[in-house]
Amino acid sequence: MRLDDQRESDNLEDRRGDGGGMGGGGGLRLGGGRLGLGTIAIALVASYFLGINPMTVLSMLSGGGGMPAVEHSAPPAHKPPADDQMAKFVSKVLASTEDTWTDVFRANGKRYVEPKLVLFSGMTPTACGTGQAAMGPFYCPGDQKVYIDLSFYRDLKDRFKAPGEFAQAYVIAHEVGHHVQNQLGIADQVHKAQQRASRAEANALSVRMELQADCLAGVWGKRTDTMKGVLEPGDLEAALNAASAIGDDRLQQQAQGRIVPESFTHGSSDQRVRWFKRGFETGDMNQCNTFQAARL
């Protein structure tokens, strides 16, 4: 990606080296009850091996459908070192999402509230509970922040065989896509529907939610490249490879040697590629309505 002359975001928060933990909040609470370490461990295993959003697992295991804010004490916010090239890359990608979605929201008569992006190591307190590196990157609607332990990019390259800067940028854009869903009220509607749904129905809603975030990431990619010419040959292929690598079917096959479609929460490799491409080819957020799509 050509990012040398691109601006950096003012919304990057560096918590690496702050020690993590729950701070003054103490324990993860969802749906009014405390979840034990065994429950959290289940969520982490599901997240790491099956690509399941750990917050979704925790919510379902606790009997809740949404992701209410929990008490937490975040470390003081500070900026990353000026010579940290990976942090600078993340900051520039985040800035490009800010520019894209500010323009899109304005064109639709809405105001875009920019999310924060938190860099952490190991674990960190969030409004959705303790964030763990094993969860992979995630978005917490309770505090409107994207969280990422940069060691995930090593996993993306080595474990998922998806190297490249645009693949790394796609990961950020996908999580920002969840922030867009939160801003538009989509996330809240889905979580309320999941409260009334069976486990299989809740999973199906999660798939549509995740595929929409993939599509929104594609919209970001198209509009950012149109405005700023940031893509180089091979970049699009890198993002498509990343989308394919983290499909539920591929992750389940790797983890357990079999595929269980009714347990999908993010979509198959083909579906993730298809919806990212749809967003990238059209650059139109209105083409990302996975909830009305007859075929995913």
CSV table of C-alpha atoms in Angstrom, one decimal:
chain,number,residue,atom,x,y,z
A,1,MET,CA,0.0,0.0,0.0
A,2,ARG,CA,1.1,3.6,-0.7
A,3,LEU,CA,0.6,5.3,2.6
A,4,ASP,CA,3.8,7.5,2.9
A,5,ASP,CA,2.0,10.8,2.3
A,6,GLN,CA,-1.2,9.9,4.2
A,7,ARG,CA,-2.2,11.5,7.5
A,8,GLU,CA,-2.2,9.7,10.8
A,9,SER,CA,-5.3,9.4,13.1
A,10,ASP,CA,-5.7,11.2,16.4
A,11,ASN,CA,-7.7,8.3,17.7
A,12,LEU,CA,-4.9,5.8,18.3
A,13,GLU,CA,-4.4,4.7,21.9
A,14,ASP,CA,-1.4,2.7,23.0
A,15,ARG,CA,-1.8,0.5,26.0
A,16,ARG,CA,1.1,-1.8,25.3
A,17,GLY,CA,3.1,-2.4,28.4
A,18,ASP,CA,0.4,-1.1,30.7
A,19,GLY,CA,-0.1,-4.5,32.4
A,20,GLY,CA,-3.8,-5.1,31.3
A,21,GLY,CA,-6.2,-6.8,33.6
A,22,MET,CA,-9.6,-5.6,34.7
A,23,GLY,CA,-8.4,-2.7,36.8
A,24,GLY,CA,-11.0,-1.6,39.2
A,25,GLY,CA,-13.9,-3.3,37.5
A,26,GLY,CA,-13.2,-6.8,38.7
A,27,GLY,CA,-14.6,-9.7,36.8
A,28,LEU,CA,-16.6,-9.9,33.5
A,29,ARG,CA,-20.3,-9.1,33.9
A,30,LEU,CA,-22.8,-9.7,31.2
A,31,GLY,CA,-26.6,-9.9,31.6
A,32,GLY,CA,-26.2,-9.0,35.3
A,33,GLY,CA,-24.1,-12.1,36.3
A,34,ARG,CA,-20.4,-12.8,36.8
A,35,LEU,CA,-18.8,-15.2,34.3
A,36,GLY,CA,-16.2,-17.5,35.7
A,37,LEU,CA,-12.8,-18.3,34.3
A,38,GLY,CA,-14.1,-21.6,32.9
A,39,THR,CA,-16.7,-19.8,30.8
A,40,ILE,CA,-14.2,-17.2,29.6
A,41,ALA,CA,-11.9,-20.1,28.6
A,42,ILE,CA,-14.6,-21.6,26.5
A,43,ALA,CA,-15.1,-18.3,24.7
A,44,LEU,CA,-11.4,-18.0,24.1
A,45,VAL,CA,-11.1,-21.5,22.7
A,46,ALA,CA,-14.1,-20.9,20.4
A,47,SER,CA,-12.6,-17.6,19.3
A,48,TYR,CA,-9.1,-18.9,18.5
A,49,PHE,CA,-10.0,-22.1,16.8
A,50,LEU,CA,-13.4,-21.4,15.3
A,51,GLY,CA,-13.2,-17.7,14.6
A,52,ILE,CA,-16.2,-17.1,16.9
A,53,ASN,CA,-16.6,-13.6,18.4
A,54,PRO,CA,-15.8,-14.3,22.0
A,55,MET,CA,-18.2,-11.6,23.1
A,56,THR,CA,-21.0,-13.4,21.3
A,57,VAL,CA,-20.1,-16.7,23.0
A,58,LEU,CA,-19.9,-15.1,26.5
A,59,SER,CA,-23.2,-13.3,25.9
A,60,MET,CA,-25.0,-16.5,24.8
A,61,LEU,CA,-23.5,-18.6,27.7
A,62,SER,CA,-24.6,-16.0,30.2
A,63,GLY,CA,-28.1,-15.9,28.8
A,64,GLY,CA,-27.9,-12.5,27.3
A,65,GLY,CA,-28.2,-11.4,23.7
A,66,GLY,CA,-26.6,-8.0,23.6
A,67,MET,CA,-23.2,-6.7,24.9
A,68,PRO,CA,-23.9,-4.2,27.6
A,69,ALA,CA,-21.2,-2.1,29.0
A,70,VAL,CA,-19.4,-3.4,32.1
A,71,GLU,CA,-17.5,-1.4,34.7
A,72,HIS,CA,-13.8,-1.1,33.9
A,73,SER,CA,-10.9,1.0,34.6
A,74,ALA,CA,-8.8,1.7,31.5
A,75,PRO,CA,-5.2,2.7,31.7
A,76,PRO,CA,-4.2,6.3,30.9
A,77,ALA,CA,-4.3,6.8,27.1
A,78,HIS,CA,-1.1,7.7,25.4
A,79,LYS,CA,0.3,7.8,21.9
A,80,PRO,CA,2.7,5.2,20.5
A,81,PRO,CA,6.4,6.1,19.9
A,82,ALA,CA,7.1,8.2,16.9
A,83,ASP,CA,9.4,5.6,15.4
A,84,ASP,CA,7.0,2.7,15.7
A,85,GLN,CA,6.4,1.9,12.1
A,86,MET,CA,3.7,-0.7,12.6
A,87,ALA,CA,1.7,1.6,14.9
A,88,LYS,CA,2.2,4.3,12.3
A,89,PHE,CA,0.7,2.0,9.6
A,90,VAL,CA,-2.3,1.2,11.8
A,91,SER,CA,-2.8,4.9,12.5
A,92,LYS,CA,-2.8,5.8,8.8
A,93,VAL,CA,-5.2,3.0,8.0
A,94,LEU,CA,-7.5,4.1,10.8
A,95,ALA,CA,-7.3,7.7,9.4
A,96,SER,CA,-8.4,6.5,6.0
A,97,THR,CA,-11.4,4.8,7.5
A,98,GLU,CA,-12.3,8.1,9.2
A,99,ASP,CA,-12.1,10.0,6.0
A,100,THR,CA,-14.2,7.4,4.1
A,101,TRP,CA,-17.0,7.0,6.6
A,102,THR,CA,-17.2,10.7,7.4
A,103,ASP,CA,-17.8,11.3,3.7
A,104,VAL,CA,-20.3,8.5,3.4
A,105,PHE,CA,-22.3,9.5,6.4
A,106,ARG,CA,-22.3,13.1,5.4
A,107,ALA,CA,-23.6,12.2,2.0
A,108,ASN,CA,-26.5,10.4,3.7
A,109,GLY,CA,-27.3,13.3,6.1
A,110,LYS,CA,-25.7,11.6,9.1
A,111,ARG,CA,-22.7,12.4,11.4
A,112,TYR,CA,-20.0,9.8,11.8
A,113,VAL,CA,-18.5,9.5,15.2
A,114,GLU,CA,-15.0,8.2,14.9
A,115,PRO,CA,-14.0,5.2,16.9
A,116,LYS,CA,-10.8,4.9,19.0
A,117,LEU,CA,-8.4,2.1,18.2
A,118,VAL,CA,-6.5,0.6,21.1
A,119,LEU,CA,-3.1,-1.2,20.8
A,120,PHE,CA,-2.6,-3.7,23.6
A,121,SER,CA,-0.4,-6.6,24.6
A,122,GLY,CA,-1.8,-9.7,26.2
A,123,MET,CA,-4.9,-8.4,27.8
A,124,THR,CA,-6.6,-5.1,28.5
A,125,PRO,CA,-9.8,-3.9,30.2
A,126,THR,CA,-12.7,-2.9,27.9
A,127,ALA,CA,-16.4,-2.0,28.4
A,128,CYS,CA,-17.2,-5.5,27.1
A,129,GLY,CA,-15.0,-7.3,29.6
A,130,THR,CA,-11.3,-8.2,29.5
A,131,GLY,CA,-9.9,-8.2,26.0
A,132,GLN,CA,-7.4,-11.0,25.3
A,133,ALA,CA,-4.9,-11.4,22.6
A,134,ALA,CA,-6.3,-14.8,21.8
A,135,MET,CA,-9.6,-13.2,20.8
A,136,GLY,CA,-8.0,-11.6,17.8
A,137,PRO,CA,-9.0,-8.1,16.9
A,138,PHE,CA,-12.4,-7.1,18.1
A,139,TYR,CA,-14.8,-4.1,18.4
A,140,CYS,CA,-16.5,-3.2,21.7
A,141,PRO,CA,-19.7,-1.3,21.2
A,142,GLY,CA,-19.8,-0.4,24.9
A,143,ASP,CA,-16.9,2.0,24.5
A,144,GLN,CA,-16.9,2.3,20.7
A,145,LYS,CA,-13.3,1.1,20.5
A,146,VAL,CA,-11.4,-1.3,18.2
A,147,TYR,CA,-8.9,-3.5,20.0
A,148,ILE,CA,-5.9,-5.2,18.5
A,149,ASP,CA,-2.8,-6.9,19.8
A,150,LEU,CA,-0.4,-6.5,16.9
A,151,SER,CA,0.9,-10.0,17.4
A,152,PHE,CA,-2.2,-11.0,15.5
A,153,TYR,CA,-0.5,-9.9,12.3
A,154,ARG,CA,2.1,-12.5,12.8
A,155,ASP,CA,-0.7,-15.1,13.1
A,156,LEU,CA,-2.3,-13.7,10.0
A,157,LYS,CA,0.9,-14.2,8.1
A,158,ASP,CA,2.1,-17.5,9.6
A,159,ARG,CA,-1.0,-19.3,10.7
A,160,PHE,CA,-3.5,-18.0,8.2
A,161,LYS,CA,-1.0,-17.7,5.3
A,162,ALA,CA,-2.4,-14.2,4.6
A,163,PRO,CA,0.6,-11.7,4.4
A,164,GLY,CA,0.5,-8.2,3.0
A,165,GLU,CA,-0.3,-4.7,4.1
A,166,PHE,CA,-3.8,-4.6,2.6
A,167,ALA,CA,-4.6,-7.9,4.4
A,168,GLN,CA,-3.6,-6.2,7.6
A,169,ALA,CA,-5.6,-3.1,6.7
A,170,TYR,CA,-8.7,-5.3,5.8
A,171,VAL,CA,-8.7,-6.6,9.4
A,172,ILE,CA,-8.9,-3.0,10.8
A,173,ALA,CA,-11.5,-2.0,8.2
A,174,HIS,CA,-13.6,-5.0,9.1
A,175,GLU,CA,-13.7,-4.1,12.8
A,176,VAL,CA,-14.4,-0.4,11.9
A,177,GLY,CA,-17.3,-1.9,9.8
A,178,HIS,CA,-18.7,-3.1,13.1
A,179,HIS,CA,-18.5,0.4,14.4
A,180,VAL,CA,-20.4,1.6,11.4
A,181,GLN,CA,-23.1,-1.0,12.2
A,182,ASN,CA,-23.2,0.3,15.7
A,183,GLN,CA,-23.5,3.9,14.5
A,184,LEU,CA,-26.4,3.0,12.2
A,185,GLY,CA,-28.3,1.0,14.9
A,186,ILE,CA,-27.8,-2.3,13.1
A,187,ALA,CA,-25.8,-3.9,15.9
A,188,ASP,CA,-28.4,-3.2,18.5
A,189,GLN,CA,-31.2,-4.6,16.3
A,190,VAL,CA,-29.3,-7.8,15.7
A,191,HIS,CA,-28.4,-8.2,19.4
A,192,LYS,CA,-32.1,-7.8,20.4
A,193,ALA,CA,-33.1,-10.3,17.8
A,194,GLN,CA,-30.5,-12.8,19.1
A,195,GLN,CA,-32.0,-12.5,22.5
A,196,ARG,CA,-35.2,-14.0,21.2
A,197,ALA,CA,-33.5,-16.5,18.9
A,198,SER,CA,-32.4,-20.1,19.2
A,199,ARG,CA,-28.7,-20.8,19.2
A,200,ALA,CA,-28.7,-21.7,15.5
A,201,GLU,CA,-30.8,-18.6,14.6
A,202,ALA,CA,-28.4,-16.4,16.7
A,203,ASN,CA,-25.4,-17.9,14.8
A,204,ALA,CA,-27.1,-17.2,11.5
A,205,LEU,CA,-27.7,-13.5,12.5
A,206,SER,CA,-24.0,-13.3,13.5
A,207,VAL,CA,-23.0,-14.6,10.0
A,208,ARG,CA,-25.0,-11.9,8.3
A,209,MET,CA,-23.5,-9.3,10.7
A,210,GLU,CA,-20.0,-10.4,10.0
A,211,LEU,CA,-20.5,-10.6,6.2
A,212,GLN,CA,-21.9,-7.1,6.2
A,213,ALA,CA,-18.7,-5.9,8.0
A,214,ASP,CA,-16.7,-7.6,5.3
A,215,CYS,CA,-18.7,-5.8,2.7
A,216,LEU,CA,-18.2,-2.5,4.5
A,217,ALA,CA,-14.5,-3.2,4.6
A,218,GLY,CA,-14.7,-3.6,0.8
A,219,VAL,CA,-16.5,-0.2,0.5
A,220,TRP,CA,-13.7,1.4,2.5
A,221,GLY,CA,-11.1,-0.2,0.2
A,222,LYS,CA,-12.7,1.0,-3.0
A,223,ARG,CA,-13.5,4.5,-1.8
A,224,THR,CA,-10.0,5.0,-0.2
A,225,ASP,CA,-8.3,3.8,-3.3
A,226,THR,CA,-10.4,6.1,-5.5
A,227,MET,CA,-9.7,9.1,-3.4
A,228,LYS,CA,-6.1,8.5,-2.6
A,229,GLY,CA,-4.7,5.8,-4.9
A,230,VAL,CA,-3.2,3.8,-2.1
A,231,LEU,CA,-3.4,0.3,-3.7
A,232,GLU,CA,-0.6,-1.4,-5.5
A,233,PRO,CA,-0.6,-4.5,-7.7
A,234,GLY,CA,-1.4,-7.6,-5.5
A,235,ASP,CA,-3.0,-5.7,-2.7
A,236,LEU,CA,-6.6,-6.7,-3.6
A,237,GLU,CA,-5.5,-10.3,-3.9
A,238,ALA,CA,-3.9,-10.1,-0.4
A,239,ALA,CA,-7.2,-8.9,1.2
A,240,LEU,CA,-9.2,-11.5,-0.6
A,241,ASN,CA,-6.8,-14.2,0.6
A,242,ALA,CA,-7.2,-12.9,4.2
A,243,ALA,CA,-11.0,-13.0,3.9
A,244,SER,CA,-10.8,-16.6,2.6
A,245,ALA,CA,-8.3,-17.7,5.2
A,246,ILE,CA,-10.6,-16.8,8.1
A,247,GLY,CA,-13.8,-18.4,6.8
A,248,ASP,CA,-15.5,-20.6,9.4
A,249,ASP,CA,-15.3,-23.7,7.2
A,250,ARG,CA,-11.6,-23.4,6.7
A,251,LEU,CA,-11.0,-22.7,10.4
A,252,GLN,CA,-13.2,-25.5,11.6
A,253,GLN,CA,-11.5,-27.9,9.2
A,254,GLN,CA,-8.1,-26.9,10.5
A,255,ALA,CA,-9.2,-27.1,14.2
A,256,GLN,CA,-11.4,-30.2,14.3
A,257,GLY,CA,-11.1,-31.9,11.0
A,258,ARG,CA,-14.8,-31.4,10.1
A,259,ILE,CA,-17.2,-28.6,9.1
A,260,VAL,CA,-20.4,-27.8,11.0
A,261,PRO,CA,-22.3,-25.2,9.0
A,262,GLU,CA,-25.0,-24.6,11.6
A,263,SER,CA,-22.2,-23.4,14.0
A,264,PHE,CA,-20.8,-20.8,11.6
A,265,THR,CA,-20.7,-17.3,13.1
A,266,HIS,CA,-18.7,-15.4,10.5
A,267,GLY,CA,-19.5,-17.1,7.2
A,268,SER,CA,-17.6,-19.5,4.9
A,269,SER,CA,-14.5,-18.5,3.0
A,270,ASP,CA,-16.5,-18.1,-0.2
A,271,GLN,CA,-19.1,-16.0,1.5
A,272,ARG,CA,-16.5,-13.7,3.1
A,273,VAL,CA,-14.7,-13.2,-0.2
A,274,ARG,CA,-18.0,-12.6,-2.1
A,275,TRP,CA,-19.2,-9.9,0.3
A,276,PHE,CA,-15.8,-8.1,0.5
A,277,LYS,CA,-15.7,-8.1,-3.3
A,278,ARG,CA,-19.2,-6.8,-3.5
A,279,GLY,CA,-18.3,-3.8,-1.3
A,280,PHE,CA,-15.1,-3.3,-3.2
A,281,GLU,CA,-16.6,-3.5,-6.7
A,282,THR,CA,-19.5,-1.1,-5.9
A,283,GLY,CA,-18.1,1.2,-3.2
A,284,ASP,CA,-21.7,1.5,-2.1
A,285,MET,CA,-22.8,0.9,1.4
A,286,ASN,CA,-26.3,0.3,0.3
A,287,GLN,CA,-25.1,-2.9,-1.5
A,288,CYS,CA,-24.1,-4.4,1.8
A,289,ASN,CA,-27.6,-5.4,3.1
A,290,THR,CA,-26.8,-9.0,4.0
A,291,PHE,CA,-30.0,-9.2,6.1
A,292,GLN,CA,-32.2,-8.9,3.0
A,293,ALA,CA,-30.0,-11.1,0.8
A,294,ALA,CA,-31.6,-14.3,-0.4
A,295,ARG,CA,-28.1,-15.8,-1.0
A,296,LEU,CA,-25.1,-15.2,1.1
